[in-house]
Coordinates of C-alpha atoms in Angstrom, one line a residue:
G1 CA 109.4 137.5 66.9
S2 CA 109.7 137.1 70.9
L3 CA 105.7 137.5 71.2
L4 CA 105.2 135.0 68.5
S5 CA 107.5 132.4 69.9
L6 CA 106.0 132.7 73.6
S7 CA 102.6 132.1 72.3
S8 CA 103.4 128.7 71.8
C9 CA 105.4 127.9 75.0
N10 CA 102.1 126.6 77.1
D11 CA 101.4 124.2 74.1
F12 CA 105.0 123.1 73.9
L13 CA 105.3 122.5 77.6
D14 CA 102.0 120.7 78.1
V15 CA 103.3 117.2 77.2
T16 CA 103.5 113.6 78.7
P17 CA 106.9 113.0 79.5
A18 CA 108.6 110.8 76.9
S19 CA 110.0 108.1 79.8
G20 CA 106.5 107.7 80.8
F21 CA 107.7 107.4 84.4
T22 CA 104.5 109.0 85.8
P23 CA 103.0 107.6 89.1
D24 CA 100.2 106.3 87.4
Y25 CA 102.6 104.2 85.5
V26 CA 105.0 103.0 88.1
F27 CA 102.1 101.9 90.4
S28 CA 100.6 100.1 87.3
S29 CA 103.5 97.6 87.2
E30 CA 104.8 95.3 89.8
T31 CA 108.4 95.2 88.5
E32 CA 108.7 99.4 88.5
M33 CA 106.9 99.5 92.0
K34 CA 109.6 97.2 93.2
A35 CA 112.3 99.1 91.7
L36 CA 110.9 102.3 93.8
M37 CA 110.5 100.3 97.0
T38 CA 114.5 99.6 96.7
R39 CA 114.9 103.2 97.5
I40 CA 113.6 103.0 100.7
Y41 CA 116.2 99.9 101.4
S42 CA 119.2 101.9 99.9
S43 CA 118.5 104.6 102.2
M44 CA 118.7 102.5 105.4
T45 CA 122.2 101.5 104.3
E46 CA 123.5 105.3 104.5
D47 CA 125.6 106.0 107.5
G48 CA 123.0 108.3 108.6
L49 CA 120.6 105.3 109.3
Y50 CA 121.8 101.6 109.6
G51 CA 125.1 102.0 108.1
S52 CA 126.3 103.3 111.4
N53 CA 124.5 105.6 113.6
L54 CA 121.5 103.5 114.3
A55 CA 123.6 100.2 114.1
S56 CA 126.5 101.3 116.4
G57 CA 126.6 105.3 117.2
L58 CA 123.5 105.6 118.8
N59 CA 123.4 101.8 120.5
T60 CA 123.6 102.0 124.4
N61 CA 125.7 99.5 125.7
T62 CA 124.3 96.4 126.3
D63 CA 125.4 92.7 127.4
V64 CA 126.1 92.0 123.8
E65 CA 128.3 94.7 122.9
M66 CA 129.7 97.9 124.3
S67 CA 132.0 100.9 123.8
S68 CA 134.8 102.1 125.8
F69 CA 136.0 105.6 126.7
K70 CA 139.5 106.5 127.7
N71 CA 138.7 110.1 129.1
N72 CA 136.2 112.6 129.8
T73 CA 136.1 114.7 126.6
V74 CA 132.7 114.6 124.7
S75 CA 132.8 112.7 121.2
T76 CA 132.0 114.9 118.6
N77 CA 130.3 111.7 116.6
G78 CA 128.0 111.4 119.3
S79 CA 129.3 107.9 120.7
D80 CA 129.0 108.9 124.3
I81 CA 125.4 107.9 124.2
G82 CA 126.6 104.5 124.6
C83 CA 127.4 105.8 128.5
F84 CA 124.2 107.3 128.7
D85 CA 125.7 111.0 128.3
S86 CA 123.9 112.4 125.5
R87 CA 124.5 116.1 124.4
P88 CA 122.0 118.3 122.4
T89 CA 124.7 119.8 120.6
W90 CA 125.8 116.4 118.5
S91 CA 125.3 116.8 115.1
V92 CA 124.6 113.1 114.5
L93 CA 121.4 113.3 116.3
N94 CA 120.1 115.8 114.1
A95 CA 121.5 114.1 111.0
T96 CA 120.1 110.7 112.2
W97 CA 116.5 112.4 112.9
N98 CA 116.4 114.0 109.6
N99 CA 117.4 110.5 107.6
I100 CA 114.7 108.5 109.6
Y101 CA 111.9 111.0 108.4
Y102 CA 113.2 111.1 105.1
A103 CA 112.7 107.3 104.7
I104 CA 109.2 107.2 106.8
N105 CA 107.9 110.1 104.2
Y106 CA 109.4 108.2 101.3
A107 CA 107.3 105.2 102.9
N108 CA 104.3 107.1 103.3
D109 CA 104.2 108.4 99.7
F110 CA 104.9 104.7 98.6
L111 CA 101.8 103.4 100.7
Q112 CA 99.4 105.9 99.4
A113 CA 100.4 105.5 95.8
V114 CA 99.8 101.6 96.2
Q115 CA 96.4 102.0 97.8
E116 CA 95.5 103.8 94.8
S117 CA 96.8 101.5 92.3
P118 CA 94.6 99.0 90.3
L119 CA 96.6 96.2 91.5
F120 CA 96.2 96.7 95.0
S121 CA 93.0 95.0 96.8
D122 CA 92.3 95.4 100.4
K123 CA 91.5 91.8 100.9
V124 CA 93.9 88.9 100.2
T125 CA 92.3 86.6 97.5
G126 CA 93.8 83.2 96.7
D127 CA 96.0 80.9 98.5
T128 CA 98.8 83.5 98.7
P129 CA 99.1 87.3 98.6
S130 CA 100.0 89.1 95.5
E131 CA 103.3 90.8 95.0
T132 CA 101.7 94.2 95.4
Q133 CA 100.1 93.3 98.8
Q134 CA 103.3 91.8 99.8
M135 CA 105.0 95.1 99.3
Y136 CA 102.3 97.0 100.8
G137 CA 103.0 95.0 104.2
E138 CA 106.6 95.3 103.4
V139 CA 106.8 99.1 103.4
K140 CA 104.4 99.2 106.4
T141 CA 106.8 97.1 108.3
L142 CA 110.0 99.0 107.4
R143 CA 108.0 102.3 108.4
A144 CA 107.1 100.5 112.0
M145 CA 110.7 99.6 112.4
F146 CA 111.9 103.2 111.7
Y147 CA 109.6 104.5 114.3
L148 CA 110.4 101.9 116.8
D149 CA 114.1 102.9 116.7
L150 CA 112.9 106.5 116.7
I151 CA 111.1 105.8 120.0
R152 CA 114.1 104.0 121.3
T153 CA 116.4 106.7 120.7
W154 CA 114.1 109.8 121.5
G155 CA 111.0 108.6 123.3
D156 CA 107.9 110.7 122.1
V157 CA 108.2 111.8 118.6
V158 CA 106.5 113.4 115.8
F159 CA 103.9 110.7 114.3
V160 CA 103.2 110.8 110.6
T161 CA 101.5 108.2 108.7
E162 CA 100.5 110.2 105.3
P163 CA 102.8 112.1 102.7
T164 CA 103.7 115.5 103.8
E165 CA 105.2 118.3 101.7
S166 CA 108.3 120.3 102.0
T167 CA 106.1 123.5 102.9
D168 CA 104.3 121.8 105.7
D169 CA 104.9 123.1 109.3
F170 CA 106.5 119.8 110.5
F171 CA 107.2 120.7 114.1
S172 CA 103.8 122.4 114.7
R173 CA 102.4 118.8 114.9
G174 CA 103.9 118.6 118.2
T175 CA 104.9 114.9 119.4
T176 CA 102.6 112.1 120.2
N177 CA 103.0 109.8 123.1
R178 CA 105.1 106.6 122.5
D179 CA 102.6 104.2 124.0
K180 CA 100.0 105.8 121.2
I181 CA 102.4 105.3 118.4
L182 CA 103.2 101.9 119.4
E183 CA 99.5 100.9 119.7
F184 CA 98.9 102.2 116.3
L185 CA 101.7 100.4 114.7
I186 CA 100.8 96.8 116.3
D187 CA 97.4 97.2 114.9
D188 CA 98.6 98.5 111.7
L189 CA 100.9 95.5 111.3
I190 CA 98.5 92.9 112.5
A191 CA 96.1 94.1 109.7
A192 CA 99.0 94.0 107.1
E193 CA 100.6 90.7 108.2
P194 CA 98.2 88.3 106.2
M195 CA 99.1 90.2 103.0
M196 CA 102.7 89.3 103.1
K197 CA 104.8 86.4 102.0
Y198 CA 107.0 84.3 104.0
A199 CA 110.8 84.4 103.3
A200 CA 111.0 81.2 101.6
D201 CA 108.4 82.9 98.8
L202 CA 110.2 85.8 98.4
D203 CA 113.0 86.9 96.0
Y204 CA 116.0 87.7 98.1
G205 CA 114.3 85.8 100.8
V206 CA 115.4 87.3 104.4
E207 CA 117.0 90.2 102.7
R208 CA 113.4 91.6 102.5
A209 CA 110.8 92.3 105.3
S210 CA 108.9 89.2 105.2
R211 CA 106.1 87.9 107.0
E212 CA 108.2 86.0 109.8
F213 CA 109.9 89.6 110.1
C214 CA 106.4 91.5 110.6
Q215 CA 105.4 89.0 112.9
A216 CA 108.7 89.1 115.0
L217 CA 108.3 92.9 114.9
I218 CA 105.1 93.0 116.4
G219 CA 106.4 91.1 119.3
Q220 CA 109.2 93.9 119.4
L221 CA 106.7 96.7 119.5

């Protein structure tokens, strides 16, 4: 009886998911594509990224805001970096590094899938870019912002623009000179910028990475 039941397992498991949420399905629909893109935005709000660490914890003191310290003890959350006194033992550094690369890898996955989508075209046709083209430029812009904050915090970093797997030897890649990364990102965004929409033409307006945002980021880079 066991042998008979096992003989049909392969056929039983070889089915298309009932939900239909395969990559081909998701990236053939701008609505589903946009829903997937919001995962990148939601990751940005976590404490390990712009919810705390990049927004305040790792910000060095500037003429805009600063942090003060009453004694010379090391802060466990890494806020001492505001006084340019970084320590390799801070868990916040490792957590922030991992969170940024998680978002970058998600962006790389998204960009590759968009390029393979039937809705994507390398050239802008018509008076305004399509929503698919906007999302493509939008995610490229977000990825460039992640790398800029990596460089601001660490200097030369590991530079990856294609999807990676959990089995990849990430650290064997070594670091890339920050100037080379910035040059790549500037050229990358200059090419993507015409494919994007202005904030006035986007749902959620300035809450999404718009064409103006991309232009400003090119200047920052």
